[in-house]
Tab-separated table of C-alpha atoms and ligand atoms in Angstrom:
chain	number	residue	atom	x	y	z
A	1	UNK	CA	46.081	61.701	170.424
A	2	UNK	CA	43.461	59.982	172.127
A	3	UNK	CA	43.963	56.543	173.848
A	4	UNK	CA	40.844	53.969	172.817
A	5	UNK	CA	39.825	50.565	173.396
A	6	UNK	CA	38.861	48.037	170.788
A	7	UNK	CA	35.688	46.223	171.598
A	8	UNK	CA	35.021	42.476	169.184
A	9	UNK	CA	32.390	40.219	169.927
A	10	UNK	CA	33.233	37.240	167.184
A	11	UNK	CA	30.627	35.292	166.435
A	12	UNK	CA	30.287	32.423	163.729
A	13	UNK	CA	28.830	34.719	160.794
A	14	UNK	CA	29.252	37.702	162.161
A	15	UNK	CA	31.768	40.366	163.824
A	16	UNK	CA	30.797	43.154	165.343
A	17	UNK	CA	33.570	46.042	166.790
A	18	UNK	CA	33.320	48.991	168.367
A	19	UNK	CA	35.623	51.677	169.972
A	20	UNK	CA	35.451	53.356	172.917
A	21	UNK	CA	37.670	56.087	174.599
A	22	UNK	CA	40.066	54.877	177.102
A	23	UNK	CA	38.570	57.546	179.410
A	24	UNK	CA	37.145	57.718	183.045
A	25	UNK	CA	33.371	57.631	182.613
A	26	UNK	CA	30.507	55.727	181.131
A	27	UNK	CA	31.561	54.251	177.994
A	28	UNK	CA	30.306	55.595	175.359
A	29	UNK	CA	30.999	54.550	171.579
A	30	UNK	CA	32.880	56.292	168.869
A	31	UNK	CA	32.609	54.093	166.322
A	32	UNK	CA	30.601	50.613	165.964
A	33	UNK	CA	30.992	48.097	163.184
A	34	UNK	CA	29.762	44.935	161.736
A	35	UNK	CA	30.934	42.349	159.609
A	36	UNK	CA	27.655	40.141	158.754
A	37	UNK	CA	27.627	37.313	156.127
A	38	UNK	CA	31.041	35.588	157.177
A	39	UNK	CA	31.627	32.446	155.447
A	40	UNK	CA	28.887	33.518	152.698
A	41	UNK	CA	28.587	36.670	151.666
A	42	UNK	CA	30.630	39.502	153.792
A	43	UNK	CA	28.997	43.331	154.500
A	44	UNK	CA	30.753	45.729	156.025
A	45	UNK	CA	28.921	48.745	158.084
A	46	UNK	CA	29.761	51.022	160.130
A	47	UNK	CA	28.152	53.427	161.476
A	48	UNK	CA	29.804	56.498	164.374
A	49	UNK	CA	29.116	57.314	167.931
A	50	UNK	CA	25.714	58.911	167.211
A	51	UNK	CA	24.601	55.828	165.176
A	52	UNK	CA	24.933	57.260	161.654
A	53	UNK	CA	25.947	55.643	158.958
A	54	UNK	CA	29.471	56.074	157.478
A	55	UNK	CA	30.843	55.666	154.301
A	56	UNK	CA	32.217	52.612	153.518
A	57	UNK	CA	33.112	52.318	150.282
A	58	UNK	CA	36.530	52.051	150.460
A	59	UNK	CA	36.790	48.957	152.860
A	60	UNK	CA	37.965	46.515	150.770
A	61	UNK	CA	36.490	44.094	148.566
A	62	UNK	CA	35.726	41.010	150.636
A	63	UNK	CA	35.809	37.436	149.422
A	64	UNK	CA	32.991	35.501	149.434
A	65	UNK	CA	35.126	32.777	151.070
A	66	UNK	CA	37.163	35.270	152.955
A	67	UNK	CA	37.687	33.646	156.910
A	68	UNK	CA	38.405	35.472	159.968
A	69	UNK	CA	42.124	35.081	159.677
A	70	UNK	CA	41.772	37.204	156.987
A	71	UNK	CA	39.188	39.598	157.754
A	72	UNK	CA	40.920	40.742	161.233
A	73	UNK	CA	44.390	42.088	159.730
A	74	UNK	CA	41.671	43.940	157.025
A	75	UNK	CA	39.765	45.259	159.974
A	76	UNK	CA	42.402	46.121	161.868
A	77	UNK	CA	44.212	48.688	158.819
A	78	UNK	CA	40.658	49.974	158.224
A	79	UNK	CA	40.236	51.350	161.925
A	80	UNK	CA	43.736	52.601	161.668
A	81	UNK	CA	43.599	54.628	158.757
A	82	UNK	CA	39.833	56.034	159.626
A	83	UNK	CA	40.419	56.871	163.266
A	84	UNK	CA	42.567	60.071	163.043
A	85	UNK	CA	43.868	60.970	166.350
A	86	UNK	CA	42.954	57.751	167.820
A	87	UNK	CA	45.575	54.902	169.082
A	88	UNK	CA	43.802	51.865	170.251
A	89	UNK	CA	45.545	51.059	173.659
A	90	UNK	CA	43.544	47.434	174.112
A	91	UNK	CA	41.649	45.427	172.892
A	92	UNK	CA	38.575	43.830	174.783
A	93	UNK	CA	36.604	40.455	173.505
A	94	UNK	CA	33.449	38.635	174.706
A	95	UNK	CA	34.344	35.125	175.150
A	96	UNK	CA	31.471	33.480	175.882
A	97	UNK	CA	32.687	30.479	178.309
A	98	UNK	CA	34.990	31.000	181.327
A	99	UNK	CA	34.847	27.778	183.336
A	100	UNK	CA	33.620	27.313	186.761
A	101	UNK	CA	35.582	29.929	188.242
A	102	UNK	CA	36.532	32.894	186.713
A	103	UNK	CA	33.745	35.394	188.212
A	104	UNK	CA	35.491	38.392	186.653
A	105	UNK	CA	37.599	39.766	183.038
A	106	UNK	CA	40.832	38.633	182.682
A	107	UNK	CA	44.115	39.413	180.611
A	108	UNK	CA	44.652	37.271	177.691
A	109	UNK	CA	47.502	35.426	178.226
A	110	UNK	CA	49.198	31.905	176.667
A	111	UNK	CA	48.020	29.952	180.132
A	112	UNK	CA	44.426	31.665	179.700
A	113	UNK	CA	43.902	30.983	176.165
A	114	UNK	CA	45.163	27.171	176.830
A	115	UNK	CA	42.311	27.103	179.811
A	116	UNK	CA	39.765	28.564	177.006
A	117	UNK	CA	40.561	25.895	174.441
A	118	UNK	CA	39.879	23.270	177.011
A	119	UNK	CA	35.853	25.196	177.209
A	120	UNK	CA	35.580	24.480	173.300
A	121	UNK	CA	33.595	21.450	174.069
A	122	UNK	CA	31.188	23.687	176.301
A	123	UNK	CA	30.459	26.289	173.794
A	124	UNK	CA	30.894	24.709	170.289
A	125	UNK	CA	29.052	27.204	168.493
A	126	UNK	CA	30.625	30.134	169.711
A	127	UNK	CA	34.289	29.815	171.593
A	128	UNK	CA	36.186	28.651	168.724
A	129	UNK	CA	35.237	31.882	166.962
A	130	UNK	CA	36.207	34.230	170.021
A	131	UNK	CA	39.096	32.568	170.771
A	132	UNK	CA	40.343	32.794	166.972
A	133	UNK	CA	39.571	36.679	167.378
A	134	UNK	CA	41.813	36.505	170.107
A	135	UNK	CA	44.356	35.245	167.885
A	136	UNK	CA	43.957	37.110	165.028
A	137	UNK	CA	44.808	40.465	167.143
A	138	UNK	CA	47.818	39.048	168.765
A	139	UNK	CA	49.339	38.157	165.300
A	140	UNK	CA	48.494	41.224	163.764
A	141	UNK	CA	49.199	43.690	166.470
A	142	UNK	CA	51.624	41.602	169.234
A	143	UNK	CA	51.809	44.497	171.651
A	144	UNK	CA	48.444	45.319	171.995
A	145	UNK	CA	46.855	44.059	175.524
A	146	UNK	CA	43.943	41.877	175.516
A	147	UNK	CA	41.439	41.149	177.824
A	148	UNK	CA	38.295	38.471	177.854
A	149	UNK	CA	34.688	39.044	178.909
A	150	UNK	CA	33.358	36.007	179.674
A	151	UNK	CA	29.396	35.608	179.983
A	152	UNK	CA	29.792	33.365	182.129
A	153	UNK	CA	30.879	35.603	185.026
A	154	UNK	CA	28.294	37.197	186.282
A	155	UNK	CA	26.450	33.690	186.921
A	156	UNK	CA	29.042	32.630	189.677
A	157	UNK	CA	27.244	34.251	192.684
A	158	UNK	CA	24.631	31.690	192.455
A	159	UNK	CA	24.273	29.250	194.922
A	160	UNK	CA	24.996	25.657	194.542
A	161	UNK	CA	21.535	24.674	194.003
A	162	UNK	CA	21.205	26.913	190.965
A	163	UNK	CA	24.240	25.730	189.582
A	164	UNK	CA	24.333	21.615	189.821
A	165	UNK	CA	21.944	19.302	188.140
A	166	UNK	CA	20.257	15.751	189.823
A	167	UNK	CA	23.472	14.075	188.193
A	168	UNK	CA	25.507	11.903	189.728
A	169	UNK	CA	27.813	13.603	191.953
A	170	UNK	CA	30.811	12.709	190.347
A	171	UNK	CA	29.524	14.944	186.855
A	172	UNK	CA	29.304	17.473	188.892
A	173	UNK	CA	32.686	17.269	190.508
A	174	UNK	CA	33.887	17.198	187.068
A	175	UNK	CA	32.323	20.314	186.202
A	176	UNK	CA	29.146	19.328	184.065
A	177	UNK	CA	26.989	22.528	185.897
A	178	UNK	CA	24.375	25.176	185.076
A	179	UNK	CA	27.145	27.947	183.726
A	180	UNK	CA	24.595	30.505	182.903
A	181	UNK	CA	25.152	32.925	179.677
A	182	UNK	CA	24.491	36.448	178.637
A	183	UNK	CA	26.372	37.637	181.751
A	184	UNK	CA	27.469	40.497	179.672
A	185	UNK	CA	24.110	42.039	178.998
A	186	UNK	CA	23.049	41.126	182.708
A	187	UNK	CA	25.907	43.294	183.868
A	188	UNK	CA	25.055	45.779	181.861
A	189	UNK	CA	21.427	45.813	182.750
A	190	UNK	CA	22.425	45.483	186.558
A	191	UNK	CA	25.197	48.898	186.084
A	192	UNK	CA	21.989	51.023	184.975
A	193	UNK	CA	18.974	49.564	187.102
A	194	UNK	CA	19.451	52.212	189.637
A	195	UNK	CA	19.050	55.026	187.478
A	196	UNK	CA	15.550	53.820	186.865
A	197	UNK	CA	14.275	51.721	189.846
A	198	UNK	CA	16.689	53.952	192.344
A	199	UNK	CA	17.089	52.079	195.460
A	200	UNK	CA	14.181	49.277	194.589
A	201	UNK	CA	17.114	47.354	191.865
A	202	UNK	CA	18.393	45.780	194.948
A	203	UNK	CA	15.114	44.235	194.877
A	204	UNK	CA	13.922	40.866	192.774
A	205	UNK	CA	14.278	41.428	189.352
A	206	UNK	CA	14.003	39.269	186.402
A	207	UNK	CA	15.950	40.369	183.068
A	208	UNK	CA	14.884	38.963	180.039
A	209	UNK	CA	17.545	39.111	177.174
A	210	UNK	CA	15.038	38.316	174.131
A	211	UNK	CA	17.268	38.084	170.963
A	212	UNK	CA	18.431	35.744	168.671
A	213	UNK	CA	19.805	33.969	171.852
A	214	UNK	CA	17.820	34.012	174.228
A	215	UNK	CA	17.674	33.433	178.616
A	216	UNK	CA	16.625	34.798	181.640
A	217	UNK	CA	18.138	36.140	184.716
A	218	UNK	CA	16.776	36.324	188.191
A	219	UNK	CA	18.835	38.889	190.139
A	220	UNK	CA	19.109	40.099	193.511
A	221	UNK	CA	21.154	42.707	195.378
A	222	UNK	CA	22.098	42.720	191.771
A	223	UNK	CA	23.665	40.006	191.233
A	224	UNK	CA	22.379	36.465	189.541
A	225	UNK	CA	20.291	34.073	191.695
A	226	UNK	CA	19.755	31.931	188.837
A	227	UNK	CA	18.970	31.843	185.269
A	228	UNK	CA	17.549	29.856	182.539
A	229	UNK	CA	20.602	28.759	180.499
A	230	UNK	CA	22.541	25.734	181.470
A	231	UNK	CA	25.483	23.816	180.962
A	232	UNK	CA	25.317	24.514	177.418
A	233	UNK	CA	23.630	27.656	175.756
A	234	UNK	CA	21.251	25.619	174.260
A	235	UNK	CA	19.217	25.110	177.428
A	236	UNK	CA	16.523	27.241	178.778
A	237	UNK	CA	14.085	29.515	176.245
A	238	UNK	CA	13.411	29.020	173.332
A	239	UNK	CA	15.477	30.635	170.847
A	240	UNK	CA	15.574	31.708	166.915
A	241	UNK	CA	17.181	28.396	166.330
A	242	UNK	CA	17.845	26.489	169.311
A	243	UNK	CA	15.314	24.553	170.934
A	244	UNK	CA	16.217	25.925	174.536
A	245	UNK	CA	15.034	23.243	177.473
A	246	UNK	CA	14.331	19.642	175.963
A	247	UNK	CA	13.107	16.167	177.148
A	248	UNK	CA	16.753	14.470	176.941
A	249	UNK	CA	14.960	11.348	175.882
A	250	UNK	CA	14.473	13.321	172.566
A	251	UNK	CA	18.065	12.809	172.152
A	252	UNK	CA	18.061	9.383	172.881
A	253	UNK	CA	14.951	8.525	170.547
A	254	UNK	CA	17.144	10.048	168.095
A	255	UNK	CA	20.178	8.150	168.633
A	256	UNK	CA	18.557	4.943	169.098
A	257	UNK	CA	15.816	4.765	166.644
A	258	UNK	CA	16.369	7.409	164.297
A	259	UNK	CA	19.979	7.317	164.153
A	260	UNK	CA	20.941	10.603	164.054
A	261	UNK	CA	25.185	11.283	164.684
A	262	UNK	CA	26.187	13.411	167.517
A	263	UNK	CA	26.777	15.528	164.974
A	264	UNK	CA	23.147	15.750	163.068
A	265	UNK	CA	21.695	16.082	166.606
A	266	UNK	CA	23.965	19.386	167.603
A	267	UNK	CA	22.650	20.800	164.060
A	268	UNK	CA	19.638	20.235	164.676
A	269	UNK	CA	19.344	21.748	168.019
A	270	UNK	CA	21.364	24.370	167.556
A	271	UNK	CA	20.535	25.376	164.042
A	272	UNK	CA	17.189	23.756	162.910
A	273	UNK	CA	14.927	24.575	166.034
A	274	UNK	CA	13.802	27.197	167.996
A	275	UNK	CA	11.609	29.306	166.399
A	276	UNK	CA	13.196	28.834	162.848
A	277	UNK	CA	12.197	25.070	163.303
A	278	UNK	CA	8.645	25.470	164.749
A	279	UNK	CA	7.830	27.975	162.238
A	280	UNK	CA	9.560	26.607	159.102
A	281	UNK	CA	9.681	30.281	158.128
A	282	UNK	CA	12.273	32.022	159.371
A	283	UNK	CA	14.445	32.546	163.000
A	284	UNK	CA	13.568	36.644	162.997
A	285	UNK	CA	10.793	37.659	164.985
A	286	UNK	CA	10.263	40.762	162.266
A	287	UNK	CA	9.588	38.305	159.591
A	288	UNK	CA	7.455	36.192	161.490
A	289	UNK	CA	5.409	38.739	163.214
A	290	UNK	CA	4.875	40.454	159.708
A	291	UNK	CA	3.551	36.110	158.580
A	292	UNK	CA	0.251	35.235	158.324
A	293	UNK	CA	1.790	31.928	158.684
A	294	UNK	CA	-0.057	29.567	161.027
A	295	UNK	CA	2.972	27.754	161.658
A	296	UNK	CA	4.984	31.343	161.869
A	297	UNK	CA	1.757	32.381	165.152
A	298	UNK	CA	2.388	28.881	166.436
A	299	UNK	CA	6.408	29.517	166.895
A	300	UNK	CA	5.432	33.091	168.453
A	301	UNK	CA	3.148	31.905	170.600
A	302	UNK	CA	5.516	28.918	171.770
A	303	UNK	CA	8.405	31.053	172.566
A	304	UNK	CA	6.182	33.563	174.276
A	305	UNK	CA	4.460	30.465	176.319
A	306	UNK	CA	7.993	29.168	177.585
A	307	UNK	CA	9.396	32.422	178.021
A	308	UNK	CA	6.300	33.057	180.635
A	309	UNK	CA	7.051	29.784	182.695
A	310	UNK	CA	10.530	30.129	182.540
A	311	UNK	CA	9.665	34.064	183.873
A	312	UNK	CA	7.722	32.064	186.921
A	313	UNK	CA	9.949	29.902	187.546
A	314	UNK	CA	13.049	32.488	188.546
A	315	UNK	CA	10.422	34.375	190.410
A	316	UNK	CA	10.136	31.086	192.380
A	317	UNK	CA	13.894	31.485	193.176
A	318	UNK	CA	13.624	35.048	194.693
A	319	UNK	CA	9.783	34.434	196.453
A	320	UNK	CA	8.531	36.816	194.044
A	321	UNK	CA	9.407	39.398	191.377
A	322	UNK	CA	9.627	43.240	192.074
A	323	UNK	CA	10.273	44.204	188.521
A	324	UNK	CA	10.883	42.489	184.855
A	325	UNK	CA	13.492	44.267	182.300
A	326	UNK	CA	12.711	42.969	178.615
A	327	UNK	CA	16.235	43.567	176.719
A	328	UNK	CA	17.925	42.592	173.265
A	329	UNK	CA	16.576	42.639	169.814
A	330	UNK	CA	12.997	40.949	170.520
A	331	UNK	CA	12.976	42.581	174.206
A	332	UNK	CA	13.449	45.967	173.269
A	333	UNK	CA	11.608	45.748	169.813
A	334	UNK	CA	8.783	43.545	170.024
A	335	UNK	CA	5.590	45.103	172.135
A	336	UNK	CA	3.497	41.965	170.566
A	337	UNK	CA	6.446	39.566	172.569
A	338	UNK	CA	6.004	41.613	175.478
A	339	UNK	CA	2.478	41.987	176.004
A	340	UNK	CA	1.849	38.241	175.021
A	341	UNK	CA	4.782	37.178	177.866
A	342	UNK	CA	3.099	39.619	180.239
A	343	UNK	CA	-0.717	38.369	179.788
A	344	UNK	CA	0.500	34.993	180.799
A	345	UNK	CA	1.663	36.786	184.346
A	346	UNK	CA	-1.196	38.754	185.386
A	347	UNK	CA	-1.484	36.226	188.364
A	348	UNK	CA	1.654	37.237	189.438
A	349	UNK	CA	0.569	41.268	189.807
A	350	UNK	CA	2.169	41.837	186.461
A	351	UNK	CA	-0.444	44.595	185.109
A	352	UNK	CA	1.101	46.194	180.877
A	353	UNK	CA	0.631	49.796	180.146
A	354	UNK	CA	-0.612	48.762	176.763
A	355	UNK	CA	-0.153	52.030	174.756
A	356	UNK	CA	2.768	52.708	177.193
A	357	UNK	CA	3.950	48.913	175.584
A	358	UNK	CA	3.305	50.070	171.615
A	359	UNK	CA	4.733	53.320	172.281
A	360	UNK	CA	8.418	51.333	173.084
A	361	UNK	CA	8.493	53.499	176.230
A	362	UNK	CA	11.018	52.218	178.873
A	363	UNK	CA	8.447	51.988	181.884
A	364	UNK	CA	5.601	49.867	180.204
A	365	UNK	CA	3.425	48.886	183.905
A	366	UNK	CA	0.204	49.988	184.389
A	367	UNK	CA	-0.358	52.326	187.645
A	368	UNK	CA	-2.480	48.961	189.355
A	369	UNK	CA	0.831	46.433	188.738
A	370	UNK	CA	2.018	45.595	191.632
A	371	UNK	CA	5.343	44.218	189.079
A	372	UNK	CA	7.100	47.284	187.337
A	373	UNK	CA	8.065	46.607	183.937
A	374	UNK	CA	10.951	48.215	181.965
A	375	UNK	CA	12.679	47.959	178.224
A	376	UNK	CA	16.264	49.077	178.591
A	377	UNK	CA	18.028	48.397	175.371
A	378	UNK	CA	21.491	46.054	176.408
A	379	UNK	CA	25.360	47.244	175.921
A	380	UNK	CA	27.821	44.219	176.128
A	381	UNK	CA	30.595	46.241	174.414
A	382	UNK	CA	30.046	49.107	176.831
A	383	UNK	CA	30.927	46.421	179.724
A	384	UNK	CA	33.540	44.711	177.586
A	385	UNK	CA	35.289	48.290	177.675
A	386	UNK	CA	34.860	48.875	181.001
A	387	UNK	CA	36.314	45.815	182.097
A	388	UNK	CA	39.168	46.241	179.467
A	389	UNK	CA	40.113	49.692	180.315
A	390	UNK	CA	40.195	48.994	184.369
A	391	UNK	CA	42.434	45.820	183.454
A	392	UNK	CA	45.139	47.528	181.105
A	393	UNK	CA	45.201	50.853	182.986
A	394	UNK	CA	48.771	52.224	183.289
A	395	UNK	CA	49.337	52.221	187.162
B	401	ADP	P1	21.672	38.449	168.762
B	401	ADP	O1	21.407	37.354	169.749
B	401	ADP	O2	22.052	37.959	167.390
B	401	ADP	O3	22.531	39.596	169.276
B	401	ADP	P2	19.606	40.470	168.732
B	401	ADP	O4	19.617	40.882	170.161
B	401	ADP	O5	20.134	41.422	167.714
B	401	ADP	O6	20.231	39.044	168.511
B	401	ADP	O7	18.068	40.148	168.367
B	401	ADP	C1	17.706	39.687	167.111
B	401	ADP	C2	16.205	39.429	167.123
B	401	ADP	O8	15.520	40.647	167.433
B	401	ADP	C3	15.673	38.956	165.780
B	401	ADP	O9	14.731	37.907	165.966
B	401	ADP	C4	14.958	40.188	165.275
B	401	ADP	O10	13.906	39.876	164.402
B	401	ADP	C5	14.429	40.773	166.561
B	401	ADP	N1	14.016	42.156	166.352
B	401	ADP	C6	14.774	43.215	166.026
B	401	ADP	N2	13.986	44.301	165.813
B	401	ADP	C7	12.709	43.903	166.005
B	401	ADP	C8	11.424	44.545	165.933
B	401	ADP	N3	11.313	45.816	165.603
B	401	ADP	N4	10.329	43.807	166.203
B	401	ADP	C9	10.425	42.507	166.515
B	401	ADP	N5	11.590	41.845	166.605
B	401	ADP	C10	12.708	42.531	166.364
């Protein structure tokens, strides 16, 4: 028998698992799963450690209505029965808000989940769901251990000045900061930078994690200087449906003359912007890349536009940038993305490989940049295991 770790990043829609070996060593995947369509119209896929497809015909027939009460007792008798010689020992979640202080993984316990509730308010869109995950394991499988990820962790080596708005000081006392998200994939990033920038990752490096959310990381000695998301994750970049960094007399106006509810205003920032919004075509870069849309180039153009300031600004925070790491979906797909968020640098020293760029090589600077540039695709479950394994090991 061999001991493995359950990996579940819950998301509103969607629910993706994986499972790794509770071994010493890299993490690497044996199996990796998704549940899309959650609330609408549920797929299951699966595919193994090599990233081919499996069978799945005999997972059962979901609901169309089918919740994630539900779904996580079916999930969980799936990966039984289909992982002979396997017994999942843990199970580790990403949790995407950890408060002020938690700079590190922690076991799941009554007290901890009671401290997570409270962070609802902070992450609307996406704690509820991990926290329900959460749940969902305990009552199907008590005994199990569980540990949290939190994304904000890796943001709490910032100074203060990254981390406090021009509030009043009392807001900040209370905790209204710059959190930071995407700690996960910055983690990750930081674990491999060595192996291709050797001794130079200690340097100034800006990690861009382009996908359907989307911020920035400036990182030195490895660790986060500052990034571009905020309090909330809707701050920052633009994104495939949030509007990222906003006047926030636009919310006002909207109150006040248009009178939009708290409510309206959330959806609309967090579901009706962003590139989705600006292009009135669609939130995925494929679709609008393959447009010939105006308003589709617009939306490409704007996200590439604000992802270049936002680029300059971090490098502000460090005196400079040594190298750039475009990661996630967009970041590691999109050599259009790239090169446009790249031309708008060229003042900084940042010099594209351009065939290196369409090629999707992972070193993408020309020989005259005095910036390297890298694509290095992200692994959030490979640090979720990580950090679960190290935090359940049998002493
Ligand atoms: P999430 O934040 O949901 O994890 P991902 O990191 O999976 O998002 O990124 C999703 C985004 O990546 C989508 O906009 C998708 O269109 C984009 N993407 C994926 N593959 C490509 C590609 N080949 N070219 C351009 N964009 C891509």
């Amino acid at each position: 028998m061999t001991d493995a770790i359950l990996v579940i990043n819950a998301g509103s829609s969607s629910l993706k698992f994986a499972i790794y070996p509770d071994a010493v060593g890299p993490p690497v995947a044996i199996l990796r799963g998704k549940i899309a369509g959650i609330g609408s119209a549920p797929v299951f896929t699966v595919k193994n450690g090599a990233g081919r497809a499996l069978p799945q015909d005999d997972f059962p027939q979901l609901e169309k209505s089918i919740g994630l009460n539900d779904l996580v007792p079916i999930l969980l008798d799936w990966i039984k029965a289909h992982s002979e010689g396997i017994t999942i020992t843990a199970a580790g979640h990403r949790v995407v808000h950890g408060g002020p202080h938690r700079d590190g993984p922690a076991r799941v316990t009554q007290a901890l989940l009671a401290d997570l509730e409270a962070l609802v308010p902070l992450a609307p869109m996406h704690q509820p769901h991990n926290l329900a995950a959460i749940r969902c394991v305990a009552a199907t499988a008590p005994d199990l251990a569980q540990v949290a990820c939190f994304d904000t962790s890796f943001h709490r080596t910032q100074n203060r000045l990254g981390q406090i708005f021009a509030l009043p000081r009392k807001l900040t006392d209370e905790g209204i900061l710059r959190y930071g998200f995407h700690g996960l994939s910055y983690e990750y990033i930081a674990s491999i930078l060595p192996q291709y920038l050797g001794h130079m990752a200690t340097g100034r490096v800006i990690v861009a994690h382009l996908g359907n959310g989307a911020s920035m990381c400036a990182m030195k000695n490895l660790r986060s200087v500052a990034t571009s998301m905020g309090f909330t994750a809707l701050d920052g970049l633009m994104m495939g449906r949030r509007c990222g960094t906003l006047d926030p007399g636009v919310v006002l106006f909207l109150m006040q003359h248009k009178g939009l509810t708290a409510q309206e205003i959330e959806t609309l920032l967090y579901e009706q912007s962003g590139l989705f919004g600006v292009s009135g075509v669609s939130n995925d870069m494929v679709v609008l890349e393959a447009s010939d849309d105006a308003c589709a180039k617009e939306a490409i153009e704007l996200f590439c536009y604000r992802a270049a300031r936002e680029l300059a600004a971090l490098a502000t925070d460090m005196g400079g940038v040594d190298a750039i790491v475009f990661t996630a979906g967009i970041g590691e797909n999109s050599a259009r993305v790239r090169r446009m968020i790249c031309e708008r640098l060229e003042w900084l020293g940042v010099d594209l490989d351009l065939a290196a760029n369409e090629l999707g090589a992972s070193r993408i600077a020309s020989e005259a940049s005095s910036v390297d540039i890298l694509v290095i695709a992200t692994n959030e479950e490979a640090v979720i295991a990580s950090a679960t394994r190290s935090l359940t090991q049998k002493l």
